[in-house]
PDB file of C-alpha atoms and ligand atoms in Angstrom:
ATOM      1  CA  MET A 588      -5.605 -37.369 -54.626  1.00  0.00           C
ATOM      2  CA  THR A 589      -1.397 -37.775 -54.055  1.00  0.00           C
ATOM      3  CA  LYS A 590      -0.621 -41.326 -56.037  1.00  0.00           C
ATOM      4  CA  ARG A 591      -3.512 -41.174 -58.475  1.00  0.00           C
ATOM      5  CA  LYS A 592      -3.841 -38.606 -61.296  1.00  0.00           C
ATOM      6  CA  PRO A 593      -7.866 -37.594 -61.452  1.00  0.00           C
ATOM      7  CA  GLU A 594      -8.091 -39.221 -64.695  1.00  0.00           C
ATOM      8  CA  TRP A 595      -7.178 -42.695 -62.523  1.00  0.00           C
ATOM      9  CA  ILE A 596      -9.539 -41.963 -60.231  1.00  0.00           C
ATOM     10  CA  MET A 597     -12.003 -41.310 -62.117  1.00  0.00           C
ATOM     11  CA  ASN A 598     -12.187 -44.178 -64.366  1.00  0.00           C
ATOM     12  CA  MET A 599     -11.744 -46.463 -60.747  1.00  0.00           C
ATOM     13  CA  ILE A 600     -15.475 -44.973 -60.098  1.00  0.00           C
ATOM     14  CA  VAL A 601     -16.908 -44.930 -62.871  1.00  0.00           C
ATOM     15  CA  HIS A 602     -15.096 -48.112 -64.895  1.00  0.00           C
ATOM     16  CA  THR A 603     -14.021 -50.021 -61.338  1.00  0.00           C
ATOM     17  CA  ASP A 604     -14.771 -54.059 -63.032  1.00  0.00           C
ATOM     18  CA  ALA A 605     -13.179 -52.998 -65.900  1.00  0.00           C
ATOM     19  CA  MET A 606      -9.655 -51.351 -63.840  1.00  0.00           C
ATOM     20  CA  LEU A 607      -9.613 -54.197 -62.225  1.00  0.00           C
ATOM     21  CA  GLU A 608      -9.491 -55.973 -64.954  1.00  0.00           C
ATOM     22  CA  THR A 609      -6.883 -54.256 -66.839  1.00  0.00           C
ATOM     23  CA  ASP A 610      -5.055 -51.209 -64.920  1.00  0.00           C
ATOM     24  CA  ALA A 611      -1.491 -52.524 -62.940  1.00  0.00           C
ATOM     25  CA  GLU A 612      -2.551 -50.613 -60.097  1.00  0.00           C
ATOM     26  CA  ALA A 613      -5.778 -51.221 -59.909  1.00  0.00           C
ATOM     27  CA  GLN A 614      -4.716 -55.424 -59.837  1.00  0.00           C
ATOM     28  CA  LYS A 615      -1.788 -54.983 -56.803  1.00  0.00           C
ATOM     29  CA  MET A 616      -4.449 -53.631 -54.740  1.00  0.00           C
ATOM     30  CA  LEU A 617      -7.379 -56.266 -55.608  1.00  0.00           C
ATOM     31  CA  GLU A 618      -3.899 -58.349 -54.447  1.00  0.00           C
ATOM     32  CA  GLU A 619      -3.994 -56.493 -51.239  1.00  0.00           C
ATOM     33  CA  CYS A 620      -7.763 -56.112 -50.423  1.00  0.00           C
ATOM     34  CA  LEU A 621      -9.100 -59.721 -51.673  1.00  0.00           C
ATOM     35  CA  VAL A 622     -11.722 -57.810 -52.095  1.00  0.00           C
ATOM     36  CA  ARG A 623     -13.349 -56.318 -55.751  1.00  0.00           C
ATOM     37  CA  MET A 624     -14.702 -53.047 -55.033  1.00  0.00           C
ATOM     38  CA  PRO A 625     -18.349 -53.071 -56.116  1.00  0.00           C
ATOM     39  CA  ASN A 626     -19.466 -50.644 -58.345  1.00  0.00           C
ATOM     40  CA  GLN A 627     -20.927 -48.177 -57.503  1.00  0.00           C
ATOM     41  CA  ASN A 628     -22.930 -46.841 -60.806  1.00  0.00           C
ATOM     42  CA  LEU A 629     -22.040 -43.255 -60.507  1.00  0.00           C
ATOM     43  CA  SER A 630     -22.746 -40.957 -63.318  1.00  0.00           C
ATOM     44  CA  GLN A 631     -19.616 -39.344 -64.658  1.00  0.00           C
ATOM     45  CA  ASP A 632     -21.381 -35.832 -63.001  1.00  0.00           C
ATOM     46  CA  GLU A 633     -21.669 -37.823 -59.330  1.00  0.00           C
ATOM     47  CA  ALA A 634     -17.712 -39.338 -59.958  1.00  0.00           C
ATOM     48  CA  ARG A 635     -16.360 -35.651 -60.705  1.00  0.00           C
ATOM     49  CA  GLN A 636     -18.118 -34.628 -57.694  1.00  0.00           C
ATOM     50  CA  VAL A 637     -16.128 -37.101 -55.883  1.00  0.00           C
ATOM     51  CA  LEU A 638     -12.789 -36.098 -56.858  1.00  0.00           C
ATOM     52  CA  GLU A 639     -13.968 -32.482 -56.172  1.00  0.00           C
ATOM     53  CA  PHE A 640     -14.575 -33.586 -52.559  1.00  0.00           C
ATOM     54  CA  MET A 641     -10.705 -35.645 -52.456  1.00  0.00           C
ATOM     55  CA  ARG A 642      -9.151 -32.348 -53.462  1.00  0.00           C
ATOM     56  CA  THR A 643     -10.684 -30.771 -50.230  1.00  0.00           C
ATOM     57  CA  LEU A 644      -9.357 -34.027 -48.197  1.00  0.00           C
TER      58      LEU A 644
HETATM   59  C1  HEM B 829     -18.790 -43.740 -53.743  1.00  0.00           C
HETATM   60  C2  HEM B 829     -18.085 -44.859 -53.123  1.00  0.00           C
HETATM   61  C3  HEM B 829     -16.512 -45.211 -53.849  1.00  0.00           C
HETATM   62  C4  HEM B 829     -15.640 -44.938 -54.043  1.00  0.00           C
HETATM   63  C5  HEM B 829     -15.480 -43.026 -54.427  1.00  0.00           C
HETATM   64  C6  HEM B 829     -14.747 -45.468 -54.401  1.00  0.00           C
HETATM   65  C7  HEM B 829     -13.689 -45.025 -54.612  1.00  0.00           C
HETATM   66  C8  HEM B 829     -12.255 -46.204 -54.491  1.00  0.00           C
HETATM   67  C9  HEM B 829     -10.969 -45.722 -54.630  1.00  0.00           C
HETATM   68  C10 HEM B 829     -10.699 -44.670 -55.825  1.00  0.00           C
HETATM   69  C11 HEM B 829     -10.160 -46.668 -55.729  1.00  0.00           C
HETATM   70  C12 HEM B 829      -8.578 -46.299 -55.035  1.00  0.00           C
HETATM   71  C13 HEM B 829      -7.807 -46.382 -54.411  1.00  0.00           C
HETATM   72  C14 HEM B 829      -6.511 -45.829 -54.404  1.00  0.00           C
HETATM   73  O1  HEM B 829      -5.970 -46.057 -55.888  1.00  0.00           O
HETATM   74  O2  HEM B 829      -6.024 -46.083 -53.592  1.00  0.00           O
HETATM   75  C15 HEM B 829     -10.714 -47.565 -54.798  1.00  0.00           C
HETATM   76  C16 HEM B 829     -10.581 -48.439 -54.312  1.00  0.00           C
HETATM   77  C17 HEM B 829     -10.629 -49.768 -53.430  1.00  0.00           C
HETATM   78  N1  HEM B 829     -12.443 -49.544 -53.453  1.00  0.00           N
HETATM   79 FE1  HEM B 829     -13.306 -48.010 -53.245  1.00  0.00          FE
HETATM   80  N2  HEM B 829     -14.636 -46.901 -53.859  1.00  0.00           N
HETATM   81  C18 HEM B 829     -15.905 -46.696 -53.130  1.00  0.00           C
HETATM   82  C19 HEM B 829     -16.975 -47.752 -52.905  1.00  0.00           C
HETATM   83  C20 HEM B 829     -16.229 -48.794 -52.475  1.00  0.00           C
HETATM   84  C21 HEM B 829     -16.937 -49.841 -51.260  1.00  0.00           C
HETATM   85  C22 HEM B 829     -18.405 -49.635 -50.726  1.00  0.00           C
HETATM   86  C23 HEM B 829     -15.877 -50.694 -51.488  1.00  0.00           C
HETATM   87  C24 HEM B 829     -16.323 -52.146 -50.099  1.00  0.00           C
HETATM   88  C25 HEM B 829     -15.847 -53.000 -50.283  1.00  0.00           C
HETATM   89  C26 HEM B 829     -15.006 -50.401 -51.831  1.00  0.00           C
HETATM   90  C27 HEM B 829     -13.324 -51.223 -51.653  1.00  0.00           C
HETATM   91  C28 HEM B 829     -12.259 -51.080 -52.961  1.00  0.00           C
HETATM   92  C29 HEM B 829     -11.640 -51.739 -52.639  1.00  0.00           C
HETATM   93  C30 HEM B 829     -11.851 -53.412 -52.122  1.00  0.00           C
HETATM   94  C31 HEM B 829     -10.308 -51.339 -53.368  1.00  0.00           C
HETATM   95  C32 HEM B 829      -8.998 -51.454 -53.838  1.00  0.00           C
HETATM   96  C33 HEM B 829      -9.377 -52.126 -55.036  1.00  0.00           C
HETATM   97  C34 HEM B 829      -9.590 -53.694 -54.896  1.00  0.00           C
HETATM   98  O3  HEM B 829      -9.525 -54.449 -54.333  1.00  0.00           O
HETATM   99  O4  HEM B 829     -10.661 -53.707 -55.564  1.00  0.00           O
HETATM  100  N3  HEM B 829     -15.164 -49.554 -52.333  1.00  0.00           N
HETATM  101  N4  HEM B 829     -11.912 -47.459 -54.069  1.00  0.00           N
END
């Protein structure tokens, strides 16, 4: 939450493949990790709950 805006994180969770195709930050991580994050098929609401959880960390 300190590195990324909430919208960016929501997009990474909900639109994982599109982010890995188009977002420079996500692509930089893909180059580092060499693993494509599998889309977790979270709903918008579930992703928002994960985001709220991340705020508590
Ligand atoms: C509900 C489960 C998950 C959530 C909420 C989640 C969320 C995220 C977020 C927010 C990022 C960006 C991190 C950053 O900006 O520093 C990220 C990146 C990443 N995640 Fe996940 N993730 C989940 C599950 C997984 C799983 C199961 C894998 C297993 C391989 C995974 C692999 C990765 C990788 C490798 C990256 C770096 C980008 C890439 O190389 O694709 N994630 N994840």
